[in-house]
Amino acid sequence: MGKVVNFRQKIIDGIKAMYPTMDVDWYDGLFDEQDIADWTLKTPCARVAVMASKSEPTFTGELNALLRVVVVLIDENRNVALDGDARAWDMVETVATWAHQNQFGHPDAAPAQNVQFKRISQPVLRREGVSVGVVEWQSDLMIGTNQVLKREFFYYPQTGEMITKVPSSKVSILGHVENAAGLSRDETVDVTPEVP
């Protein structure tokens, strides 16, 4: 699984954790009235799209992918007319505040920024009792291989793991001490540096 798909899955898993009964899945970033009609069969539901907007090269040899993340949240009226609107707004607020400055547990992602949210108002959807909210933000994700790690560090030839500790030698200092009374003795002090 690529980093972008893994990143999208972490967002999906995060929304599922916030709303355990919600149907959460991915979509390709485009939707129309037919998609919304299909999704309303599973309300409340959320659809997550991650789209690349552009990328920037970095000194490490990786690409910093500037990802546009869009979450569509759908609910419908249940008990009284237009009560889906309040739930949709609540979901939009919750997802927006959760997304703000979140890395979604991905070690190569920067904190989310430029969070925007809105409710989609359309007379056809309103008459059918469907409420649609959208949350959108930008997340930067480093993709590719970090060439600095390959060039600047040493690795164990057997396992390929990075060497993080180096062997140290034991250093001892032998000193001859004499005091004013003419007594003397030799002292040995171990000054071996500890490797963190």
mmCIF file with all atom_site columns, C-alpha atoms in Angstrom:
data_model
loop_
_atom_site.group_PDB
_atom_site.id
_atom_site.type_symbol
_atom_site.label_atom_id
_atom_site.label_alt_id
_atom_site.label_comp_id
_atom_site.label_asym_id
_atom_site.label_entity_id
_atom_site.label_seq_id
_atom_site.pdbx_PDB_ins_code
_atom_site.Cartn_x
_atom_site.Cartn_y
_atom_site.Cartn_z
_atom_site.occupancy
_atom_site.B_iso_or_equiv
_atom_site.pdbx_formal_charge
_atom_site.auth_seq_id
_atom_site.auth_comp_id
_atom_site.auth_asym_id
_atom_site.auth_atom_id
_atom_site.pdbx_PDB_model_num
ATOM 1   C CA . MET A 1 1   ? 0.000   0.000  0.000  1.00 0.00 ? 1   MET A CA 1
ATOM 2   C CA . GLY A 1 2   ? 1.394   3.397  -0.996 1.00 0.00 ? 2   GLY A CA 1
ATOM 3   C CA . LYS A 1 3   ? 1.828   6.246  1.458  1.00 0.00 ? 3   LYS A CA 1
ATOM 4   C CA . VAL A 1 4   ? -1.102  8.252  0.075  1.00 0.00 ? 4   VAL A CA 1
ATOM 5   C CA . VAL A 1 5   ? -3.526  5.326  0.358  1.00 0.00 ? 5   VAL A CA 1
ATOM 6   C CA . ASN A 1 6   ? -2.192  4.538  3.836  1.00 0.00 ? 6   ASN A CA 1
ATOM 7   C CA . PHE A 1 7   ? -2.649  8.185  4.827  1.00 0.00 ? 7   PHE A CA 1
ATOM 8   C CA . ARG A 1 8   ? -6.244  8.177  3.506  1.00 0.00 ? 8   ARG A CA 1
ATOM 9   C CA . GLN A 1 9   ? -6.954  4.991  5.473  1.00 0.00 ? 9   GLN A CA 1
ATOM 10  C CA . LYS A 1 10  ? -5.703  6.623  8.685  1.00 0.00 ? 10  LYS A CA 1
ATOM 11  C CA . ILE A 1 11  ? -8.182  9.481  8.146  1.00 0.00 ? 11  ILE A CA 1
ATOM 12  C CA . ILE A 1 12  ? -10.983 6.963  7.507  1.00 0.00 ? 12  ILE A CA 1
ATOM 13  C CA . ASP A 1 13  ? -10.041 5.045  10.666 1.00 0.00 ? 13  ASP A CA 1
ATOM 14  C CA . GLY A 1 14  ? -9.980  8.289  12.678 1.00 0.00 ? 14  GLY A CA 1
ATOM 15  C CA . ILE A 1 15  ? -13.487 9.251  11.568 1.00 0.00 ? 15  ILE A CA 1
ATOM 16  C CA . LYS A 1 16  ? -14.724 5.716  12.321 1.00 0.00 ? 16  LYS A CA 1
ATOM 17  C CA . ALA A 1 17  ? -13.274 6.042  15.835 1.00 0.00 ? 17  ALA A CA 1
ATOM 18  C CA . MET A 1 18  ? -15.191 9.313  16.353 1.00 0.00 ? 18  MET A CA 1
ATOM 19  C CA . TYR A 1 19  ? -18.429 7.899  14.899 1.00 0.00 ? 19  TYR A CA 1
ATOM 20  C CA . PRO A 1 20  ? -18.468 4.094  15.383 1.00 0.00 ? 20  PRO A CA 1
ATOM 21  C CA . THR A 1 21  ? -21.905 3.647  13.782 1.00 0.00 ? 21  THR A CA 1
ATOM 22  C CA . MET A 1 22  ? -21.119 5.791  10.741 1.00 0.00 ? 22  MET A CA 1
ATOM 23  C CA . ASP A 1 23  ? -20.474 4.247  7.325  1.00 0.00 ? 23  ASP A CA 1
ATOM 24  C CA . VAL A 1 24  ? -17.068 5.678  6.310  1.00 0.00 ? 24  VAL A CA 1
ATOM 25  C CA . ASP A 1 25  ? -15.374 4.922  2.999  1.00 0.00 ? 25  ASP A CA 1
ATOM 26  C CA . TRP A 1 26  ? -13.250 6.587  0.333  1.00 0.00 ? 26  TRP A CA 1
ATOM 27  C CA . TYR A 1 27  ? -14.276 8.141  -2.957 1.00 0.00 ? 27  TYR A CA 1
ATOM 28  C CA . ASP A 1 28  ? -12.377 9.612  -5.908 1.00 0.00 ? 28  ASP A CA 1
ATOM 29  C CA . GLY A 1 29  ? -13.046 13.281 -5.191 1.00 0.00 ? 29  GLY A CA 1
ATOM 30  C CA . LEU A 1 30  ? -15.983 13.837 -7.543 1.00 0.00 ? 30  LEU A CA 1
ATOM 31  C CA . PHE A 1 31  ? -19.623 13.257 -6.671 1.00 0.00 ? 31  PHE A CA 1
ATOM 32  C CA . ASP A 1 32  ? -22.997 14.075 -8.152 1.00 0.00 ? 32  ASP A CA 1
ATOM 33  C CA . GLU A 1 33  ? -26.639 13.775 -7.132 1.00 0.00 ? 33  GLU A CA 1
ATOM 34  C CA . GLN A 1 34  ? -26.685 10.057 -7.941 1.00 0.00 ? 34  GLN A CA 1
ATOM 35  C CA . ASP A 1 35  ? -23.722 9.449  -5.630 1.00 0.00 ? 35  ASP A CA 1
ATOM 36  C CA . ILE A 1 36  ? -25.479 11.352 -2.850 1.00 0.00 ? 36  ILE A CA 1
ATOM 37  C CA . ALA A 1 37  ? -28.645 9.324  -3.488 1.00 0.00 ? 37  ALA A CA 1
ATOM 38  C CA . ASP A 1 38  ? -26.602 6.112  -3.141 1.00 0.00 ? 38  ASP A CA 1
ATOM 39  C CA . TRP A 1 39  ? -24.827 7.374  -0.028 1.00 0.00 ? 39  TRP A CA 1
ATOM 40  C CA . THR A 1 40  ? -28.059 8.409  1.695  1.00 0.00 ? 40  THR A CA 1
ATOM 41  C CA . LEU A 1 41  ? -29.019 4.735  1.829  1.00 0.00 ? 41  LEU A CA 1
ATOM 42  C CA . LYS A 1 42  ? -26.261 4.401  4.440  1.00 0.00 ? 42  LYS A CA 1
ATOM 43  C CA . THR A 1 43  ? -26.731 7.597  6.473  1.00 0.00 ? 43  THR A CA 1
ATOM 44  C CA . PRO A 1 44  ? -25.089 8.878  8.476  1.00 0.00 ? 44  PRO A CA 1
ATOM 45  C CA . CYS A 1 45  ? -22.069 8.405  6.282  1.00 0.00 ? 45  CYS A CA 1
ATOM 46  C CA . ALA A 1 46  ? -18.781 10.014 5.347  1.00 0.00 ? 46  ALA A CA 1
ATOM 47  C CA . ARG A 1 47  ? -16.709 9.759  2.196  1.00 0.00 ? 47  ARG A CA 1
ATOM 48  C CA . VAL A 1 48  ? -13.008 10.664 2.194  1.00 0.00 ? 48  VAL A CA 1
ATOM 49  C CA . ALA A 1 49  ? -11.023 11.757 -0.849 1.00 0.00 ? 49  ALA A CA 1
ATOM 50  C CA . VAL A 1 50  ? -7.314  12.532 -0.943 1.00 0.00 ? 50  VAL A CA 1
ATOM 51  C CA . MET A 1 51  ? -6.157  14.319 -4.071 1.00 0.00 ? 51  MET A CA 1
ATOM 52  C CA . ALA A 1 52  ? -2.671  15.541 -4.914 1.00 0.00 ? 52  ALA A CA 1
ATOM 53  C CA . SER A 1 53  ? -2.559  19.194 -5.845 1.00 0.00 ? 53  SER A CA 1
ATOM 54  C CA . LYS A 1 54  ? 1.174   19.544 -6.494 1.00 0.00 ? 54  LYS A CA 1
ATOM 55  C CA . SER A 1 55  ? 4.495   18.440 -5.070 1.00 0.00 ? 55  SER A CA 1
ATOM 56  C CA . GLU A 1 56  ? 7.733   20.138 -4.102 1.00 0.00 ? 56  GLU A CA 1
ATOM 57  C CA . PRO A 1 57  ? 11.194  18.541 -4.198 1.00 0.00 ? 57  PRO A CA 1
ATOM 58  C CA . THR A 1 58  ? 13.158  18.533 -0.946 1.00 0.00 ? 58  THR A CA 1
ATOM 59  C CA . PHE A 1 59  ? 16.873  18.354 -0.146 1.00 0.00 ? 59  PHE A CA 1
ATOM 60  C CA . THR A 1 60  ? 16.395  14.776 1.057  1.00 0.00 ? 60  THR A CA 1
ATOM 61  C CA . GLY A 1 61  ? 15.444  13.608 -2.434 1.00 0.00 ? 61  GLY A CA 1
ATOM 62  C CA . GLU A 1 62  ? 11.840  13.021 -1.395 1.00 0.00 ? 62  GLU A CA 1
ATOM 63  C CA . LEU A 1 63  ? 8.778   14.814 -2.718 1.00 0.00 ? 63  LEU A CA 1
ATOM 64  C CA . ASN A 1 64  ? 6.620   16.884 -0.418 1.00 0.00 ? 64  ASN A CA 1
ATOM 65  C CA . ALA A 1 65  ? 3.151   16.070 -1.771 1.00 0.00 ? 65  ALA A CA 1
ATOM 66  C CA . LEU A 1 66  ? 0.651   18.821 -0.994 1.00 0.00 ? 66  LEU A CA 1
ATOM 67  C CA . LEU A 1 67  ? -2.517  16.775 -0.575 1.00 0.00 ? 67  LEU A CA 1
ATOM 68  C CA . ARG A 1 68  ? -6.024  18.181 -0.728 1.00 0.00 ? 68  ARG A CA 1
ATOM 69  C CA . VAL A 1 69  ? -8.239  16.174 1.614  1.00 0.00 ? 69  VAL A CA 1
ATOM 70  C CA . VAL A 1 70  ? -12.026 16.363 1.255  1.00 0.00 ? 70  VAL A CA 1
ATOM 71  C CA . VAL A 1 71  ? -14.502 14.722 3.633  1.00 0.00 ? 71  VAL A CA 1
ATOM 72  C CA . VAL A 1 72  ? -18.173 14.667 2.624  1.00 0.00 ? 72  VAL A CA 1
ATOM 73  C CA . LEU A 1 73  ? -20.600 14.083 5.518  1.00 0.00 ? 73  LEU A CA 1
ATOM 74  C CA . ILE A 1 74  ? -24.220 13.132 4.820  1.00 0.00 ? 74  ILE A CA 1
ATOM 75  C CA . ASP A 1 75  ? -27.188 12.757 7.124  1.00 0.00 ? 75  ASP A CA 1
ATOM 76  C CA . GLU A 1 76  ? -30.940 12.974 6.709  1.00 0.00 ? 76  GLU A CA 1
ATOM 77  C CA . ASN A 1 77  ? -33.961 14.066 8.691  1.00 0.00 ? 77  ASN A CA 1
ATOM 78  C CA . ARG A 1 78  ? -35.159 11.494 11.196 1.00 0.00 ? 78  ARG A CA 1
ATOM 79  C CA . ASN A 1 79  ? -37.494 12.640 13.937 1.00 0.00 ? 79  ASN A CA 1
ATOM 80  C CA . VAL A 1 80  ? -38.579 16.124 12.925 1.00 0.00 ? 80  VAL A CA 1
ATOM 81  C CA . ALA A 1 81  ? -38.279 18.174 9.776  1.00 0.00 ? 81  ALA A CA 1
ATOM 82  C CA . LEU A 1 82  ? -34.766 19.523 9.177  1.00 0.00 ? 82  LEU A CA 1
ATOM 83  C CA . ASP A 1 83  ? -33.187 17.843 12.220 1.00 0.00 ? 83  ASP A CA 1
ATOM 84  C CA . GLY A 1 84  ? -30.555 16.397 9.854  1.00 0.00 ? 84  GLY A CA 1
ATOM 85  C CA . ASP A 1 85  ? -29.195 19.909 9.378  1.00 0.00 ? 85  ASP A CA 1
ATOM 86  C CA . ALA A 1 86  ? -28.156 20.218 13.032 1.00 0.00 ? 86  ALA A CA 1
ATOM 87  C CA . ARG A 1 87  ? -26.494 16.788 13.007 1.00 0.00 ? 87  ARG A CA 1
ATOM 88  C CA . ALA A 1 88  ? -24.686 17.550 9.743  1.00 0.00 ? 88  ALA A CA 1
ATOM 89  C CA . TRP A 1 89  ? -23.350 20.831 11.146 1.00 0.00 ? 89  TRP A CA 1
ATOM 90  C CA . ASP A 1 90  ? -22.254 19.046 14.314 1.00 0.00 ? 90  ASP A CA 1
ATOM 91  C CA . MET A 1 91  ? -20.380 16.418 12.286 1.00 0.00 ? 91  MET A CA 1
ATOM 92  C CA . VAL A 1 92  ? -18.770 19.118 10.125 1.00 0.00 ? 92  VAL A CA 1
ATOM 93  C CA . GLU A 1 93  ? -17.578 21.033 13.210 1.00 0.00 ? 93  GLU A CA 1
ATOM 94  C CA . THR A 1 94  ? -16.275 17.888 14.883 1.00 0.00 ? 94  THR A CA 1
ATOM 95  C CA . VAL A 1 95  ? -14.317 16.714 11.833 1.00 0.00 ? 95  VAL A CA 1
ATOM 96  C CA . ALA A 1 96  ? -12.951 20.228 11.157 1.00 0.00 ? 96  ALA A CA 1
ATOM 97  C CA . THR A 1 97  ? -11.630 20.679 14.708 1.00 0.00 ? 97  THR A CA 1
ATOM 98  C CA . TRP A 1 98  ? -10.258 17.118 14.709 1.00 0.00 ? 98  TRP A CA 1
ATOM 99  C CA . ALA A 1 99  ? -8.435  17.701 11.414 1.00 0.00 ? 99  ALA A CA 1
ATOM 100 C CA . HIS A 1 100 ? -6.884  21.030 12.439 1.00 0.00 ? 100 HIS A CA 1
ATOM 101 C CA . GLN A 1 101 ? -3.136  20.518 13.111 1.00 0.00 ? 101 GLN A CA 1
ATOM 102 C CA . ASN A 1 102 ? -3.572  16.721 13.038 1.00 0.00 ? 102 ASN A CA 1
ATOM 103 C CA . GLN A 1 103 ? -0.977  14.370 11.487 1.00 0.00 ? 103 GLN A CA 1
ATOM 104 C CA . PHE A 1 104 ? -3.435  11.444 11.649 1.00 0.00 ? 104 PHE A CA 1
ATOM 105 C CA . GLY A 1 105 ? -0.803  9.150  13.131 1.00 0.00 ? 105 GLY A CA 1
ATOM 106 C CA . HIS A 1 106 ? 1.314   9.193  9.970  1.00 0.00 ? 106 HIS A CA 1
ATOM 107 C CA . PRO A 1 107 ? 5.037   9.793  10.672 1.00 0.00 ? 107 PRO A CA 1
ATOM 108 C CA . ASP A 1 108 ? 5.672   11.446 7.281  1.00 0.00 ? 108 ASP A CA 1
ATOM 109 C CA . ALA A 1 109 ? 2.717   13.862 7.393  1.00 0.00 ? 109 ALA A CA 1
ATOM 110 C CA . ALA A 1 110 ? 2.804   17.500 8.443  1.00 0.00 ? 110 ALA A CA 1
ATOM 111 C CA . PRO A 1 111 ? 0.002   18.907 10.605 1.00 0.00 ? 111 PRO A CA 1
ATOM 112 C CA . ALA A 1 112 ? -3.135  19.674 8.588  1.00 0.00 ? 112 ALA A CA 1
ATOM 113 C CA . GLN A 1 113 ? -3.669  23.304 7.697  1.00 0.00 ? 113 GLN A CA 1
ATOM 114 C CA . ASN A 1 114 ? -6.110  25.597 5.871  1.00 0.00 ? 114 ASN A CA 1
ATOM 115 C CA . VAL A 1 115 ? -9.169  23.767 7.203  1.00 0.00 ? 115 VAL A CA 1
ATOM 116 C CA . GLN A 1 116 ? -12.373 24.909 5.498  1.00 0.00 ? 116 GLN A CA 1
ATOM 117 C CA . PHE A 1 117 ? -15.907 23.654 5.971  1.00 0.00 ? 117 PHE A CA 1
ATOM 118 C CA . LYS A 1 118 ? -19.364 24.350 4.596  1.00 0.00 ? 118 LYS A CA 1
ATOM 119 C CA . ARG A 1 119 ? -22.821 22.963 4.164  1.00 0.00 ? 119 ARG A CA 1
ATOM 120 C CA . ILE A 1 120 ? -24.010 22.313 0.638  1.00 0.00 ? 120 ILE A CA 1
ATOM 121 C CA . SER A 1 121 ? -27.396 23.900 0.114  1.00 0.00 ? 121 SER A CA 1
ATOM 122 C CA . GLN A 1 122 ? -29.500 22.560 -2.710 1.00 0.00 ? 122 GLN A CA 1
ATOM 123 C CA . PRO A 1 123 ? -33.320 22.695 -2.918 1.00 0.00 ? 123 PRO A CA 1
ATOM 124 C CA . VAL A 1 124 ? -33.660 19.107 -4.224 1.00 0.00 ? 124 VAL A CA 1
ATOM 125 C CA . LEU A 1 125 ? -31.630 17.710 -1.335 1.00 0.00 ? 125 LEU A CA 1
ATOM 126 C CA . ARG A 1 126 ? -33.466 19.882 1.199  1.00 0.00 ? 126 ARG A CA 1
ATOM 127 C CA . ARG A 1 127 ? -36.863 18.667 -0.052 1.00 0.00 ? 127 ARG A CA 1
ATOM 128 C CA . GLU A 1 128 ? -35.667 15.078 0.271  1.00 0.00 ? 128 GLU A CA 1
ATOM 129 C CA . GLY A 1 129 ? -34.477 15.730 3.822  1.00 0.00 ? 129 GLY A CA 1
ATOM 130 C CA . VAL A 1 130 ? -30.793 15.218 3.017  1.00 0.00 ? 130 VAL A CA 1
ATOM 131 C CA . SER A 1 131 ? -28.068 17.321 4.667  1.00 0.00 ? 131 SER A CA 1
ATOM 132 C CA . VAL A 1 132 ? -24.585 17.419 3.154  1.00 0.00 ? 132 VAL A CA 1
ATOM 133 C CA . GLY A 1 133 ? -21.515 18.977 4.757  1.00 0.00 ? 133 GLY A CA 1
ATOM 134 C CA . VAL A 1 134 ? -17.968 19.214 3.415  1.00 0.00 ? 134 VAL A CA 1
ATOM 135 C CA . VAL A 1 135 ? -14.686 19.601 5.307  1.00 0.00 ? 135 VAL A CA 1
ATOM 136 C CA . GLU A 1 136 ? -11.538 20.294 3.316  1.00 0.00 ? 136 GLU A CA 1
ATOM 137 C CA . TRP A 1 137 ? -7.908  20.825 4.301  1.00 0.00 ? 137 TRP A CA 1
ATOM 138 C CA . GLN A 1 138 ? -4.333  20.547 3.099  1.00 0.00 ? 138 GLN A CA 1
ATOM 139 C CA . SER A 1 139 ? -1.953  17.924 4.430  1.00 0.00 ? 139 SER A CA 1
ATOM 140 C CA . ASP A 1 140 ? 1.664   17.696 3.332  1.00 0.00 ? 140 ASP A CA 1
ATOM 141 C CA . LEU A 1 141 ? 3.033   14.167 2.984  1.00 0.00 ? 141 LEU A CA 1
ATOM 142 C CA . MET A 1 142 ? 6.641   13.219 2.281  1.00 0.00 ? 142 MET A CA 1
ATOM 143 C CA . ILE A 1 143 ? 6.794   10.475 -0.354 1.00 0.00 ? 143 ILE A CA 1
ATOM 144 C CA . GLY A 1 144 ? 9.755   8.705  -1.901 1.00 0.00 ? 144 GLY A CA 1
ATOM 145 C CA . THR A 1 145 ? 13.055  7.573  -0.418 1.00 0.00 ? 145 THR A CA 1
ATOM 146 C CA . ASN A 1 146 ? 15.071  9.745  1.926  1.00 0.00 ? 146 ASN A CA 1
ATOM 147 C CA . GLN A 1 147 ? 18.468  9.812  0.210  1.00 0.00 ? 147 GLN A CA 1
ATOM 148 C CA . VAL A 1 148 ? 20.135  11.546 3.187  1.00 0.00 ? 148 VAL A CA 1
ATOM 149 C CA . LEU A 1 149 ? 19.506  8.487  5.346  1.00 0.00 ? 149 LEU A CA 1
ATOM 150 C CA . LYS A 1 150 ? 21.129  6.321  2.677  1.00 0.00 ? 150 LYS A CA 1
ATOM 151 C CA . ARG A 1 151 ? 24.154  8.620  2.160  1.00 0.00 ? 151 ARG A CA 1
ATOM 152 C CA . GLU A 1 152 ? 24.983  9.966  5.592  1.00 0.00 ? 152 GLU A CA 1
ATOM 153 C CA . PHE A 1 153 ? 24.516  7.012  7.930  1.00 0.00 ? 153 PHE A CA 1
ATOM 154 C CA . PHE A 1 154 ? 25.982  3.566  8.352  1.00 0.00 ? 154 PHE A CA 1
ATOM 155 C CA . TYR A 1 155 ? 24.004  0.310  8.325  1.00 0.00 ? 155 TYR A CA 1
ATOM 156 C CA . TYR A 1 156 ? 24.611  -3.231 9.531  1.00 0.00 ? 156 TYR A CA 1
ATOM 157 C CA . PRO A 1 157 ? 25.466  -5.297 6.449  1.00 0.00 ? 157 PRO A CA 1
ATOM 158 C CA . GLN A 1 158 ? 23.634  -8.380 7.769  1.00 0.00 ? 158 GLN A CA 1
ATOM 159 C CA . THR A 1 159 ? 20.302  -6.754 8.638  1.00 0.00 ? 159 THR A CA 1
ATOM 160 C CA . GLY A 1 160 ? 20.299  -3.430 6.824  1.00 0.00 ? 160 GLY A CA 1
ATOM 161 C CA . GLU A 1 161 ? 19.335  -1.619 10.050 1.00 0.00 ? 161 GLU A CA 1
ATOM 162 C CA . MET A 1 162 ? 20.810  1.785  10.827 1.00 0.00 ? 162 MET A CA 1
ATOM 163 C CA . ILE A 1 163 ? 23.685  1.754  13.308 1.00 0.00 ? 163 ILE A CA 1
ATOM 164 C CA . THR A 1 164 ? 22.645  3.991  16.173 1.00 0.00 ? 164 THR A CA 1
ATOM 165 C CA . LYS A 1 165 ? 25.159  2.878  18.804 1.00 0.00 ? 165 LYS A CA 1
ATOM 166 C CA . VAL A 1 166 ? 28.889  2.628  18.311 1.00 0.00 ? 166 VAL A CA 1
ATOM 167 C CA . PRO A 1 167 ? 31.231  0.516  20.402 1.00 0.00 ? 167 PRO A CA 1
ATOM 168 C CA . SER A 1 168 ? 33.246  2.377  22.996 1.00 0.00 ? 168 SER A CA 1
ATOM 169 C CA . SER A 1 169 ? 36.523  1.557  24.677 1.00 0.00 ? 169 SER A CA 1
ATOM 170 C CA . LYS A 1 170 ? 37.206  1.589  28.384 1.00 0.00 ? 170 LYS A CA 1
ATOM 171 C CA . VAL A 1 171 ? 39.244  4.600  29.473 1.00 0.00 ? 171 VAL A CA 1
ATOM 172 C CA . SER A 1 172 ? 40.889  4.631  32.875 1.00 0.00 ? 172 SER A CA 1
ATOM 173 C CA . ILE A 1 173 ? 43.088  7.284  34.429 1.00 0.00 ? 173 ILE A CA 1
ATOM 174 C CA . LEU A 1 174 ? 45.801  6.302  36.877 1.00 0.00 ? 174 LEU A CA 1
ATOM 175 C CA . GLY A 1 175 ? 46.834  9.056  39.255 1.00 0.00 ? 175 GLY A CA 1
ATOM 176 C CA . HIS A 1 176 ? 49.489  9.290  41.921 1.00 0.00 ? 176 HIS A CA 1
ATOM 177 C CA . VAL A 1 177 ? 48.299  11.405 44.866 1.00 0.00 ? 177 VAL A CA 1
ATOM 178 C CA . GLU A 1 178 ? 50.474  12.797 47.679 1.00 0.00 ? 178 GLU A CA 1
ATOM 179 C CA . ASN A 1 179 ? 49.149  14.796 50.577 1.00 0.00 ? 179 ASN A CA 1
ATOM 180 C CA . ALA A 1 180 ? 50.879  17.357 52.849 1.00 0.00 ? 180 ALA A CA 1
ATOM 181 C CA . ALA A 1 181 ? 51.684  14.706 55.456 1.00 0.00 ? 181 ALA A CA 1
ATOM 182 C CA . GLY A 1 182 ? 53.771  12.795 52.931 1.00 0.00 ? 182 GLY A CA 1
ATOM 183 C CA . LEU A 1 183 ? 51.320  9.964  52.440 1.00 0.00 ? 183 LEU A CA 1
ATOM 184 C CA . SER A 1 184 ? 50.791  8.795  48.876 1.00 0.00 ? 184 SER A CA 1
ATOM 185 C CA . ARG A 1 185 ? 48.646  6.377  47.015 1.00 0.00 ? 185 ARG A CA 1
ATOM 186 C CA . ASP A 1 186 ? 47.651  5.516  43.475 1.00 0.00 ? 186 ASP A CA 1
ATOM 187 C CA . GLU A 1 187 ? 44.049  6.016  42.335 1.00 0.00 ? 187 GLU A CA 1
ATOM 188 C CA . THR A 1 188 ? 42.327  4.692  39.241 1.00 0.00 ? 188 THR A CA 1
ATOM 189 C CA . VAL A 1 189 ? 39.257  6.431  37.864 1.00 0.00 ? 189 VAL A CA 1
ATOM 190 C CA . ASP A 1 190 ? 37.044  4.975  35.130 1.00 0.00 ? 190 ASP A CA 1
ATOM 191 C CA . VAL A 1 191 ? 36.018  7.723  32.712 1.00 0.00 ? 191 VAL A CA 1
ATOM 192 C CA . THR A 1 192 ? 34.438  5.587  30.007 1.00 0.00 ? 192 THR A CA 1
ATOM 193 C CA . PRO A 1 193 ? 31.870  7.735  28.204 1.00 0.00 ? 193 PRO A CA 1
ATOM 194 C CA . GLU A 1 194 ? 28.380  6.297  28.080 1.00 0.00 ? 194 GLU A CA 1
ATOM 195 C CA . VAL A 1 195 ? 26.763  5.968  24.700 1.00 0.00 ? 195 VAL A CA 1
ATOM 196 C CA . PRO A 1 196 ? 23.148  7.164  24.817 1.00 0.00 ? 196 PRO A CA 1
#
